[in-house]
Amino acid sequence: MDTPVEDKKPVRRPPFFPKPKKLKAFYIYLEYLIGNAASAMTWPVTSLYLHNYLHQSFFVTGIVLMFGSIVSMVASWAAGLMFDHWRPYHSFLISLFLALFGSLMMFFFHDWPVYAIWLMLLNFGIGMFQTLINSYGSHIAAASPKKFFSNMAIMLNIGTVIGTFFGTWIFDKLNIQGMMFLGIIFYLLMLFIAIIFFRIKIRPIAEIPKNKRELHLHYSHLLLAIGALTMMTYLTYQFWETVMSPHMVSLGMTIEQYGYLWTINGIVIIVFQNWVTKVTSNWSLRKSVSIGTMIFAITFPPLIWADKFWEMVIITIVLVIGEMLFSPGTTTWVSQIVPEQFQGQGMAFVSAAISLGRSIGPLYAGIFMDRGWIFALFMSSFVALVLLDGLVFLLGKKQAI
């Protein structure tokens, strides 16, 4: 007679991708590098494709680019709220799915006006990604945020160099479909990395005991001033991506020489960013941001009379020195000011300020350049940067960081 088999509870199979105990900075750097390479493939050729291939006017092209920046800004705010109040991991996957879906649609449907519609969806996904990746970073880099965000600046520039090089080369050889196919591969790779390594536990506000949480993020005068300064730095930085190429050509320089300036920009940051971070490791964030912005600001008056390539090279190198100080400094400063449970909204605030500056910059520069007001353009930029820098310096006295 068979003996009865003892009832046993079914053994649960281990998950295909085990949940990581912690997220290593390496995977954030890798994801950020690939993400910036993917997004950098799109922006250099967007205006070219809209105007030369889809036969849209410069005005319409400018409107599309402006709306793209506004969409990114809205996406940043949405991502920040989702990170703080909902599920960071699922929010991150949604951002990548949106970017992937937008790229797929642009691969198959790239005529006017559907191209612009799918471009907005792609920008929404990218805008969410930028906020969420920095929000993850602010959580894991609490011990050394300055070093972390300096490394993020390096990854940003490596990704930009890779993306612009391969994106423009493939676009030239295979047109828009070849470029978007490479973007699809990048976003699939990012999804794979996110699914395996980003599934860590981060408590949303709803899980924090009521007696230990604030109801909403308080936007202090210092935080708003840092946001205004960040917006203005990226507004003026847009001059180099928009009006400086035709301006240099009008002075007798070539488009190839203009491209060399971006190569120099990327190389200087990749080689010297960590060195600058080490040299200034004992500086307060207030000092790093204030000095960096001032160095950045003083590069604009010389552009009024600079008419030789070697002068543009010197101006570019000085500008990059300032950028290496203020760019990681502002992000780090905001992460220090904002409470832990609002890191998503804090990073969204930075991303939104950057997107707002990028959306206004081309329009602001275009108004001045169309009228030949070169002196007014560069001097107004210098004055605005100095005034906002001074305001941040004074308000930062109350918070010694």
Tab-separated table of C-alpha atoms in Angstrom:
chain	number	residue	atom	x	y	z
A	1	MET	CA	0.000	0.000	0.000
A	2	ASP	CA	1.407	3.429	-0.992
A	3	THR	CA	2.186	5.735	1.868
A	4	PRO	CA	0.508	9.116	1.526
A	5	VAL	CA	2.773	11.842	0.318
A	6	GLU	CA	3.052	14.593	2.897
A	7	ASP	CA	1.542	17.866	1.740
A	8	LYS	CA	4.142	20.431	0.972
A	9	LYS	CA	3.868	24.102	0.199
A	10	PRO	CA	4.848	24.918	-3.363
A	11	VAL	CA	8.335	26.331	-3.596
A	12	ARG	CA	8.398	29.788	-5.163
A	13	ARG	CA	10.720	30.124	-8.083
A	14	PRO	CA	13.373	32.775	-7.680
A	15	PRO	CA	12.759	35.830	-9.858
A	16	PHE	CA	14.414	35.847	-13.261
A	17	PHE	CA	16.111	39.132	-12.334
A	18	PRO	CA	16.802	39.180	-8.550
A	19	LYS	CA	16.006	42.461	-6.835
A	20	PRO	CA	19.292	44.289	-6.118
A	21	LYS	CA	19.977	45.308	-2.525
A	22	LYS	CA	21.377	48.671	-3.591
A	23	LEU	CA	21.941	50.652	-6.744
A	24	LYS	CA	25.595	51.202	-7.615
A	25	ALA	CA	26.683	54.572	-8.967
A	26	PHE	CA	28.303	52.805	-11.944
A	27	TYR	CA	24.908	51.817	-13.367
A	28	ILE	CA	23.558	55.360	-12.977
A	29	TYR	CA	26.624	56.703	-14.811
A	30	LEU	CA	26.208	54.094	-17.564
A	31	GLU	CA	22.478	54.756	-17.948
A	32	TYR	CA	23.075	58.526	-18.019
A	33	LEU	CA	25.824	58.202	-20.633
A	34	ILE	CA	23.664	56.065	-22.946
A	35	GLY	CA	20.634	58.298	-22.356
A	36	ASN	CA	22.526	61.435	-23.309
A	37	ALA	CA	24.024	59.707	-26.353
A	38	ALA	CA	20.493	58.778	-27.464
A	39	SER	CA	19.062	62.275	-26.938
A	40	ALA	CA	22.130	64.008	-28.422
A	41	MET	CA	21.546	62.199	-31.715
A	42	THR	CA	18.256	64.019	-32.194
A	43	TRP	CA	18.850	67.713	-31.439
A	44	PRO	CA	21.664	68.501	-33.959
A	45	VAL	CA	19.623	67.298	-36.941
A	46	THR	CA	16.081	68.235	-35.872
A	47	SER	CA	16.164	71.748	-37.334
A	48	LEU	CA	18.008	70.488	-40.427
A	49	TYR	CA	15.439	67.726	-41.022
A	50	LEU	CA	12.444	70.005	-40.441
A	51	HIS	CA	13.734	72.742	-42.764
A	52	ASN	CA	15.642	70.889	-45.507
A	53	TYR	CA	13.706	67.607	-45.705
A	54	LEU	CA	10.202	68.481	-44.492
A	55	HIS	CA	10.424	71.985	-46.045
A	56	GLN	CA	9.211	73.899	-42.999
A	57	SER	CA	10.132	77.548	-42.430
A	58	PHE	CA	12.681	78.610	-39.820
A	59	PHE	CA	9.810	80.118	-37.833
A	60	VAL	CA	7.913	76.805	-37.727
A	61	THR	CA	11.145	74.975	-36.908
A	62	GLY	CA	11.774	77.350	-34.015
A	63	ILE	CA	8.224	76.853	-32.715
A	64	VAL	CA	8.688	73.058	-32.790
A	65	LEU	CA	11.979	73.313	-30.888
A	66	MET	CA	10.426	75.677	-28.343
A	67	PHE	CA	7.468	73.354	-27.752
A	68	GLY	CA	9.898	70.469	-27.399
A	69	SER	CA	11.630	72.268	-24.528
A	70	ILE	CA	8.281	73.152	-22.912
A	71	VAL	CA	7.188	69.502	-23.136
A	72	SER	CA	10.466	68.460	-21.478
A	73	MET	CA	9.827	70.980	-18.702
A	74	VAL	CA	6.315	69.604	-18.051
A	75	ALA	CA	7.715	66.058	-18.112
A	76	SER	CA	10.318	67.038	-15.515
A	77	TRP	CA	7.636	68.238	-13.088
A	78	ALA	CA	5.525	65.126	-13.673
A	79	ALA	CA	8.522	62.849	-13.112
A	80	GLY	CA	9.476	64.638	-9.893
A	81	LEU	CA	5.985	64.206	-8.454
A	82	MET	CA	5.884	60.554	-9.528
A	83	PHE	CA	9.278	59.864	-7.940
A	84	ASP	CA	8.274	61.432	-4.610
A	85	HIS	CA	4.624	60.347	-4.378
A	86	TRP	CA	4.370	57.155	-6.423
A	87	ARG	CA	6.882	54.481	-7.503
A	88	PRO	CA	10.367	55.606	-8.617
A	89	TYR	CA	11.198	52.343	-10.403
A	90	HIS	CA	7.949	52.188	-12.377
A	91	SER	CA	8.206	55.912	-13.174
A	92	PHE	CA	11.698	55.298	-14.558
A	93	LEU	CA	10.485	52.437	-16.764
A	94	ILE	CA	7.604	54.587	-18.051
A	95	SER	CA	10.053	57.323	-19.098
A	96	LEU	CA	12.114	54.816	-21.091
A	97	PHE	CA	9.031	53.190	-22.665
A	98	LEU	CA	7.800	56.624	-23.806
A	99	ALA	CA	11.197	57.480	-25.321
A	100	LEU	CA	11.379	54.063	-26.991
A	101	PHE	CA	7.820	54.322	-28.365
A	102	GLY	CA	8.478	57.853	-29.654
A	103	SER	CA	11.636	56.631	-31.428
A	104	LEU	CA	9.753	53.685	-32.959
A	105	MET	CA	7.003	55.956	-34.269
A	106	MET	CA	9.565	58.397	-35.710
A	107	PHE	CA	11.271	55.446	-37.422
A	108	PHE	CA	8.048	54.456	-39.221
A	109	PHE	CA	6.243	57.817	-39.492
A	110	HIS	CA	8.520	60.790	-40.174
A	111	ASP	CA	6.543	63.063	-42.488
A	112	TRP	CA	5.041	66.430	-41.542
A	113	PRO	CA	3.260	66.979	-39.170
A	114	VAL	CA	3.354	63.530	-37.475
A	115	TYR	CA	7.133	63.800	-37.060
A	116	ALA	CA	6.658	66.788	-34.741
A	117	ILE	CA	4.006	64.922	-32.714
A	118	TRP	CA	6.246	61.905	-32.095
A	119	LEU	CA	9.157	64.255	-31.380
A	120	MET	CA	7.089	65.742	-28.525
A	121	LEU	CA	6.492	62.239	-27.107
A	122	LEU	CA	10.210	61.486	-27.337
A	123	ASN	CA	10.993	64.773	-25.565
A	124	PHE	CA	8.483	63.919	-22.827
A	125	GLY	CA	10.232	60.616	-22.181
A	126	ILE	CA	13.663	62.247	-22.217
A	127	GLY	CA	12.479	65.014	-19.880
A	128	MET	CA	11.200	62.421	-17.398
A	129	PHE	CA	14.425	60.426	-17.669
A	130	GLN	CA	16.669	63.420	-16.909
A	131	THR	CA	14.791	64.197	-13.688
A	132	LEU	CA	14.467	60.589	-12.535
A	133	ILE	CA	18.109	59.634	-13.112
A	134	ASN	CA	19.246	62.656	-11.070
A	135	SER	CA	16.685	61.798	-8.376
A	136	TYR	CA	18.104	58.285	-8.091
A	137	GLY	CA	21.559	59.824	-7.912
A	138	SER	CA	20.661	62.238	-5.127
A	139	HIS	CA	19.466	59.261	-3.045
A	140	ILE	CA	22.545	57.078	-3.442
A	141	ALA	CA	25.146	59.877	-3.353
A	142	ALA	CA	24.212	61.488	-0.036
A	143	ALA	CA	27.756	61.001	1.322
A	144	SER	CA	29.557	62.694	-1.586
A	145	PRO	CA	27.064	64.502	-3.859
A	146	LYS	CA	29.610	66.949	-5.289
A	147	LYS	CA	31.824	64.157	-6.641
A	148	PHE	CA	28.806	62.234	-7.931
A	149	PHE	CA	27.329	65.127	-9.921
A	150	SER	CA	30.785	66.038	-11.258
A	151	ASN	CA	31.034	62.506	-12.650
A	152	MET	CA	27.530	62.925	-14.067
A	153	ALA	CA	28.754	66.025	-15.923
A	154	ILE	CA	31.521	63.899	-17.465
A	155	MET	CA	29.004	61.226	-18.513
A	156	LEU	CA	26.801	63.951	-20.008
A	157	ASN	CA	29.619	65.192	-22.224
A	158	ILE	CA	30.873	61.740	-23.242
A	159	GLY	CA	27.310	60.827	-24.188
A	160	THR	CA	26.854	64.078	-26.095
A	161	VAL	CA	30.087	63.548	-28.070
A	162	ILE	CA	29.106	59.945	-28.924
A	163	GLY	CA	25.531	60.884	-29.815
A	164	THR	CA	26.323	63.893	-31.991
A	165	PHE	CA	29.117	62.057	-33.838
A	166	PHE	CA	27.223	58.850	-34.617
A	167	GLY	CA	23.864	60.592	-34.999
A	168	THR	CA	25.027	63.096	-37.620
A	169	TRP	CA	27.176	60.498	-39.423
A	170	ILE	CA	24.353	57.951	-39.653
A	171	PHE	CA	21.838	60.659	-40.616
A	172	ASP	CA	24.137	61.688	-43.464
A	173	LYS	CA	24.464	58.082	-44.682
A	174	LEU	CA	21.074	56.515	-43.858
A	175	ASN	CA	18.779	59.510	-43.267
A	176	ILE	CA	16.285	59.776	-40.395
A	177	GLN	CA	15.429	56.049	-40.243
A	178	GLY	CA	19.016	54.970	-39.656
A	179	MET	CA	19.432	57.536	-36.895
A	180	MET	CA	16.198	56.541	-35.149
A	181	PHE	CA	17.097	52.832	-35.420
A	182	LEU	CA	20.272	53.504	-33.440
A	183	GLY	CA	18.180	55.452	-30.916
A	184	ILE	CA	15.845	52.448	-30.558
A	185	ILE	CA	18.843	50.213	-29.784
A	186	PHE	CA	20.056	52.695	-27.151
A	187	TYR	CA	16.654	52.849	-25.411
A	188	LEU	CA	16.300	49.043	-25.451
A	189	LEU	CA	19.715	48.769	-23.793
A	190	MET	CA	18.677	51.357	-21.186
A	191	LEU	CA	15.480	49.408	-20.458
A	192	PHE	CA	17.509	46.233	-19.950
A	193	ILE	CA	19.849	47.983	-17.482
A	194	ALA	CA	16.924	49.610	-15.650
A	195	ILE	CA	14.983	46.348	-15.249
A	196	ILE	CA	17.986	44.536	-13.760
A	197	PHE	CA	19.663	47.178	-11.601
A	198	PHE	CA	17.197	49.994	-10.765
A	199	ARG	CA	14.547	47.975	-8.882
A	200	ILE	CA	15.578	49.223	-5.451
A	201	LYS	CA	13.346	50.332	-2.583
A	202	ILE	CA	12.868	54.094	-2.206
A	203	ARG	CA	10.120	55.169	0.162
A	204	PRO	CA	7.590	57.566	-1.398
A	205	ILE	CA	6.091	60.317	0.769
A	206	ALA	CA	2.937	58.263	1.357
A	207	GLU	CA	4.964	55.634	3.285
A	208	ILE	CA	6.704	58.147	5.562
A	209	PRO	CA	4.978	58.566	8.958
A	210	LYS	CA	2.831	61.720	8.997
A	211	ASN	CA	4.644	63.129	12.015
A	212	LYS	CA	7.976	62.902	10.133
A	213	ARG	CA	7.029	64.317	6.767
A	214	GLU	CA	6.343	67.755	5.349
A	215	LEU	CA	3.184	68.252	3.332
A	216	HIS	CA	4.826	69.972	0.357
A	217	LEU	CA	8.159	71.239	-0.907
A	218	HIS	CA	8.966	74.745	0.327
A	219	TYR	CA	10.486	76.908	-2.409
A	220	SER	CA	12.803	79.166	-0.439
A	221	HIS	CA	14.194	82.413	-1.848
A	222	LEU	CA	17.580	80.703	-2.245
A	223	LEU	CA	16.086	77.771	-4.166
A	224	LEU	CA	14.183	80.118	-6.491
A	225	ALA	CA	17.323	82.217	-7.039
A	226	ILE	CA	19.348	79.104	-7.925
A	227	GLY	CA	16.580	78.131	-10.357
A	228	ALA	CA	16.640	81.579	-11.991
A	229	LEU	CA	20.442	81.464	-12.277
A	230	THR	CA	20.333	77.957	-13.771
A	231	MET	CA	17.686	79.078	-16.271
A	232	MET	CA	19.799	82.085	-17.312
A	233	THR	CA	23.027	80.099	-17.713
A	234	TYR	CA	21.336	77.606	-20.031
A	235	LEU	CA	19.500	80.392	-21.861
A	236	THR	CA	22.827	82.029	-22.704
A	237	TYR	CA	24.487	78.663	-23.373
A	238	GLN	CA	21.920	78.170	-26.141
A	239	PHE	CA	23.597	80.993	-28.075
A	240	TRP	CA	26.416	78.564	-28.878
A	241	GLU	CA	23.963	75.978	-30.199
A	242	THR	CA	21.925	78.430	-32.302
A	243	VAL	CA	23.208	81.843	-33.385
A	244	MET	CA	26.963	81.357	-32.935
A	245	SER	CA	27.356	79.119	-36.001
A	246	PRO	CA	25.932	81.689	-38.487
A	247	HIS	CA	27.697	84.476	-36.562
A	248	MET	CA	31.083	82.746	-36.949
A	249	VAL	CA	30.422	82.068	-40.646
A	250	SER	CA	29.579	85.760	-41.158
A	251	LEU	CA	32.994	86.581	-39.653
A	252	GLY	CA	34.783	84.391	-42.217
A	253	MET	CA	35.104	81.196	-40.172
A	254	THR	CA	33.829	77.796	-41.293
A	255	ILE	CA	31.183	75.394	-39.989
A	256	GLU	CA	34.013	72.884	-39.507
A	257	GLN	CA	35.767	75.315	-37.149
A	258	TYR	CA	32.497	75.789	-35.269
A	259	GLY	CA	32.333	72.008	-34.853
A	260	TYR	CA	35.890	71.989	-33.475
A	261	LEU	CA	34.734	74.242	-30.623
A	262	TRP	CA	32.271	71.562	-29.470
A	263	THR	CA	35.006	68.942	-29.688
A	264	ILE	CA	37.258	71.141	-27.543
A	265	ASN	CA	34.364	71.716	-25.133
A	266	GLY	CA	33.797	67.987	-24.630
A	267	ILE	CA	37.491	67.063	-24.361
A	268	VAL	CA	38.215	69.737	-21.733
A	269	ILE	CA	35.315	68.571	-19.542
A	270	ILE	CA	36.120	64.857	-19.915
A	271	VAL	CA	39.820	65.380	-19.106
A	272	PHE	CA	39.651	68.078	-16.423
A	273	GLN	CA	36.274	67.746	-14.631
A	274	ASN	CA	37.549	65.341	-11.951
A	275	TRP	CA	40.699	67.422	-11.465
A	276	VAL	CA	38.632	70.591	-10.976
A	277	THR	CA	36.415	68.732	-8.491
A	278	LYS	CA	39.459	67.603	-6.465
A	279	VAL	CA	41.046	71.071	-6.453
A	280	THR	CA	37.796	72.658	-5.257
A	281	SER	CA	36.801	69.820	-2.893
A	282	ASN	CA	37.110	72.122	0.143
A	283	TRP	CA	35.078	74.907	-1.462
A	284	SER	CA	31.518	75.501	-0.351
A	285	LEU	CA	28.817	74.987	-2.979
A	286	ARG	CA	28.070	78.700	-2.748
A	287	LYS	CA	31.677	79.485	-3.667
A	288	SER	CA	31.793	76.941	-6.524
A	289	VAL	CA	28.547	78.147	-8.090
A	290	SER	CA	29.311	81.861	-7.670
A	291	ILE	CA	32.873	81.720	-9.040
A	292	GLY	CA	31.889	79.307	-11.820
A	293	THR	CA	29.030	81.538	-12.966
A	294	MET	CA	31.242	84.636	-12.883
A	295	ILE	CA	33.888	82.910	-15.044
A	296	PHE	CA	31.112	81.808	-17.418
A	297	ALA	CA	29.655	85.340	-17.532
A	298	ILE	CA	32.923	87.111	-18.409
A	299	THR	CA	33.127	85.159	-21.691
A	300	PHE	CA	30.221	87.097	-23.225
A	301	PRO	CA	31.627	90.660	-23.540
A	302	PRO	CA	34.671	89.429	-25.565
A	303	LEU	CA	32.268	87.874	-28.102
A	304	ILE	CA	31.328	91.431	-29.141
A	305	TRP	CA	34.696	92.004	-30.817
A	306	ALA	CA	36.126	88.466	-31.240
A	307	ASP	CA	36.518	87.798	-34.982
A	308	LYS	CA	39.268	85.153	-35.165
A	309	PHE	CA	39.092	81.420	-34.536
A	310	TRP	CA	41.853	81.377	-31.902
A	311	GLU	CA	39.878	83.975	-29.929
A	312	MET	CA	36.808	81.728	-30.049
A	313	VAL	CA	38.931	78.811	-28.796
A	314	ILE	CA	40.157	80.798	-25.775
A	315	ILE	CA	36.620	82.005	-25.000
A	316	THR	CA	35.340	78.411	-25.237
A	317	ILE	CA	37.992	77.071	-22.838
A	318	VAL	CA	37.288	79.813	-20.267
A	319	LEU	CA	33.536	79.192	-20.617
A	320	VAL	CA	34.045	75.461	-19.989
A	321	ILE	CA	36.061	76.173	-16.823
A	322	GLY	CA	33.083	78.090	-15.471
A	323	GLU	CA	30.704	75.345	-16.603
A	324	MET	CA	32.726	72.683	-14.753
A	325	LEU	CA	32.166	74.610	-11.515
A	326	PHE	CA	28.554	75.774	-11.710
A	327	SER	CA	26.899	72.894	-13.597
A	328	PRO	CA	27.449	70.101	-11.028
A	329	GLY	CA	27.433	72.704	-8.238
A	330	THR	CA	23.851	73.875	-8.785
A	331	THR	CA	22.463	70.326	-8.928
A	332	THR	CA	24.389	69.329	-5.801
A	333	TRP	CA	23.264	72.473	-3.968
A	334	VAL	CA	19.597	71.823	-4.726
A	335	SER	CA	19.949	68.204	-3.549
A	336	GLN	CA	21.347	69.544	-0.240
A	337	ILE	CA	18.626	72.179	0.217
A	338	VAL	CA	15.653	69.936	-0.580
A	339	PRO	CA	14.462	67.418	2.089
A	340	GLU	CA	14.995	63.715	1.328
A	341	GLN	CA	11.326	63.008	0.581
A	342	PHE	CA	11.240	65.773	-2.061
A	343	GLN	CA	14.393	64.873	-4.027
A	344	GLY	CA	12.317	64.054	-7.102
A	345	GLN	CA	10.692	67.489	-7.123
A	346	GLY	CA	14.047	69.109	-6.383
A	347	MET	CA	15.655	67.488	-9.425
A	348	ALA	CA	12.520	68.320	-11.440
A	349	PHE	CA	12.994	71.966	-10.450
A	350	VAL	CA	16.556	71.923	-11.840
A	351	SER	CA	15.507	70.122	-15.043
A	352	ALA	CA	12.585	72.512	-15.560
A	353	ALA	CA	14.871	75.543	-15.134
A	354	ILE	CA	17.253	74.085	-17.727
A	355	SER	CA	14.399	73.339	-20.172
A	356	LEU	CA	12.931	76.821	-19.707
A	357	GLY	CA	16.298	78.411	-20.475
A	358	ARG	CA	16.718	76.241	-23.552
A	359	SER	CA	13.237	77.135	-24.804
A	360	ILE	CA	13.711	80.905	-24.402
A	361	GLY	CA	17.365	81.074	-25.521
A	362	PRO	CA	16.936	80.662	-29.303
A	363	LEU	CA	14.037	83.148	-29.400
A	364	TYR	CA	15.901	85.678	-27.232
A	365	ALA	CA	19.062	85.437	-29.337
A	366	GLY	CA	17.149	85.473	-32.612
A	367	ILE	CA	15.382	88.755	-31.794
A	368	PHE	CA	18.710	90.493	-31.128
A	369	MET	CA	20.679	88.925	-34.006
A	370	ASP	CA	17.967	89.633	-36.608
A	371	ARG	CA	18.351	93.330	-35.779
A	372	GLY	CA	22.142	93.227	-35.616
A	373	TRP	CA	22.170	94.022	-31.890
A	374	ILE	CA	25.259	91.955	-31.103
A	375	PHE	CA	26.503	94.331	-28.389
A	376	ALA	CA	23.101	94.374	-26.665
A	377	LEU	CA	22.768	90.559	-26.824
A	378	PHE	CA	26.081	89.731	-25.182
A	379	MET	CA	26.128	92.627	-22.698
A	380	SER	CA	22.562	91.971	-21.527
A	381	SER	CA	23.523	88.333	-20.973
A	382	PHE	CA	26.598	89.348	-18.976
A	383	VAL	CA	24.639	91.796	-16.791
A	384	ALA	CA	21.799	89.319	-16.122
A	385	LEU	CA	24.236	86.557	-15.136
A	386	VAL	CA	26.214	88.842	-12.807
A	387	LEU	CA	23.062	90.160	-11.088
A	388	LEU	CA	21.596	86.686	-10.539
A	389	ASP	CA	24.973	85.357	-9.421
A	390	GLY	CA	25.212	88.164	-6.863
A	391	LEU	CA	21.699	87.408	-5.615
A	392	VAL	CA	22.527	83.701	-5.128
A	393	PHE	CA	25.791	84.626	-3.374
A	394	LEU	CA	23.986	86.927	-0.907
A	395	LEU	CA	21.096	84.535	-0.207
A	396	GLY	CA	23.540	81.645	0.173
A	397	LYS	CA	25.206	83.373	3.144
A	398	LYS	CA	22.356	82.190	5.363
A	399	GLN	CA	23.074	78.559	4.464
A	400	ALA	CA	26.737	77.630	4.748
A	401	ILE	CA	27.050	74.622	2.415
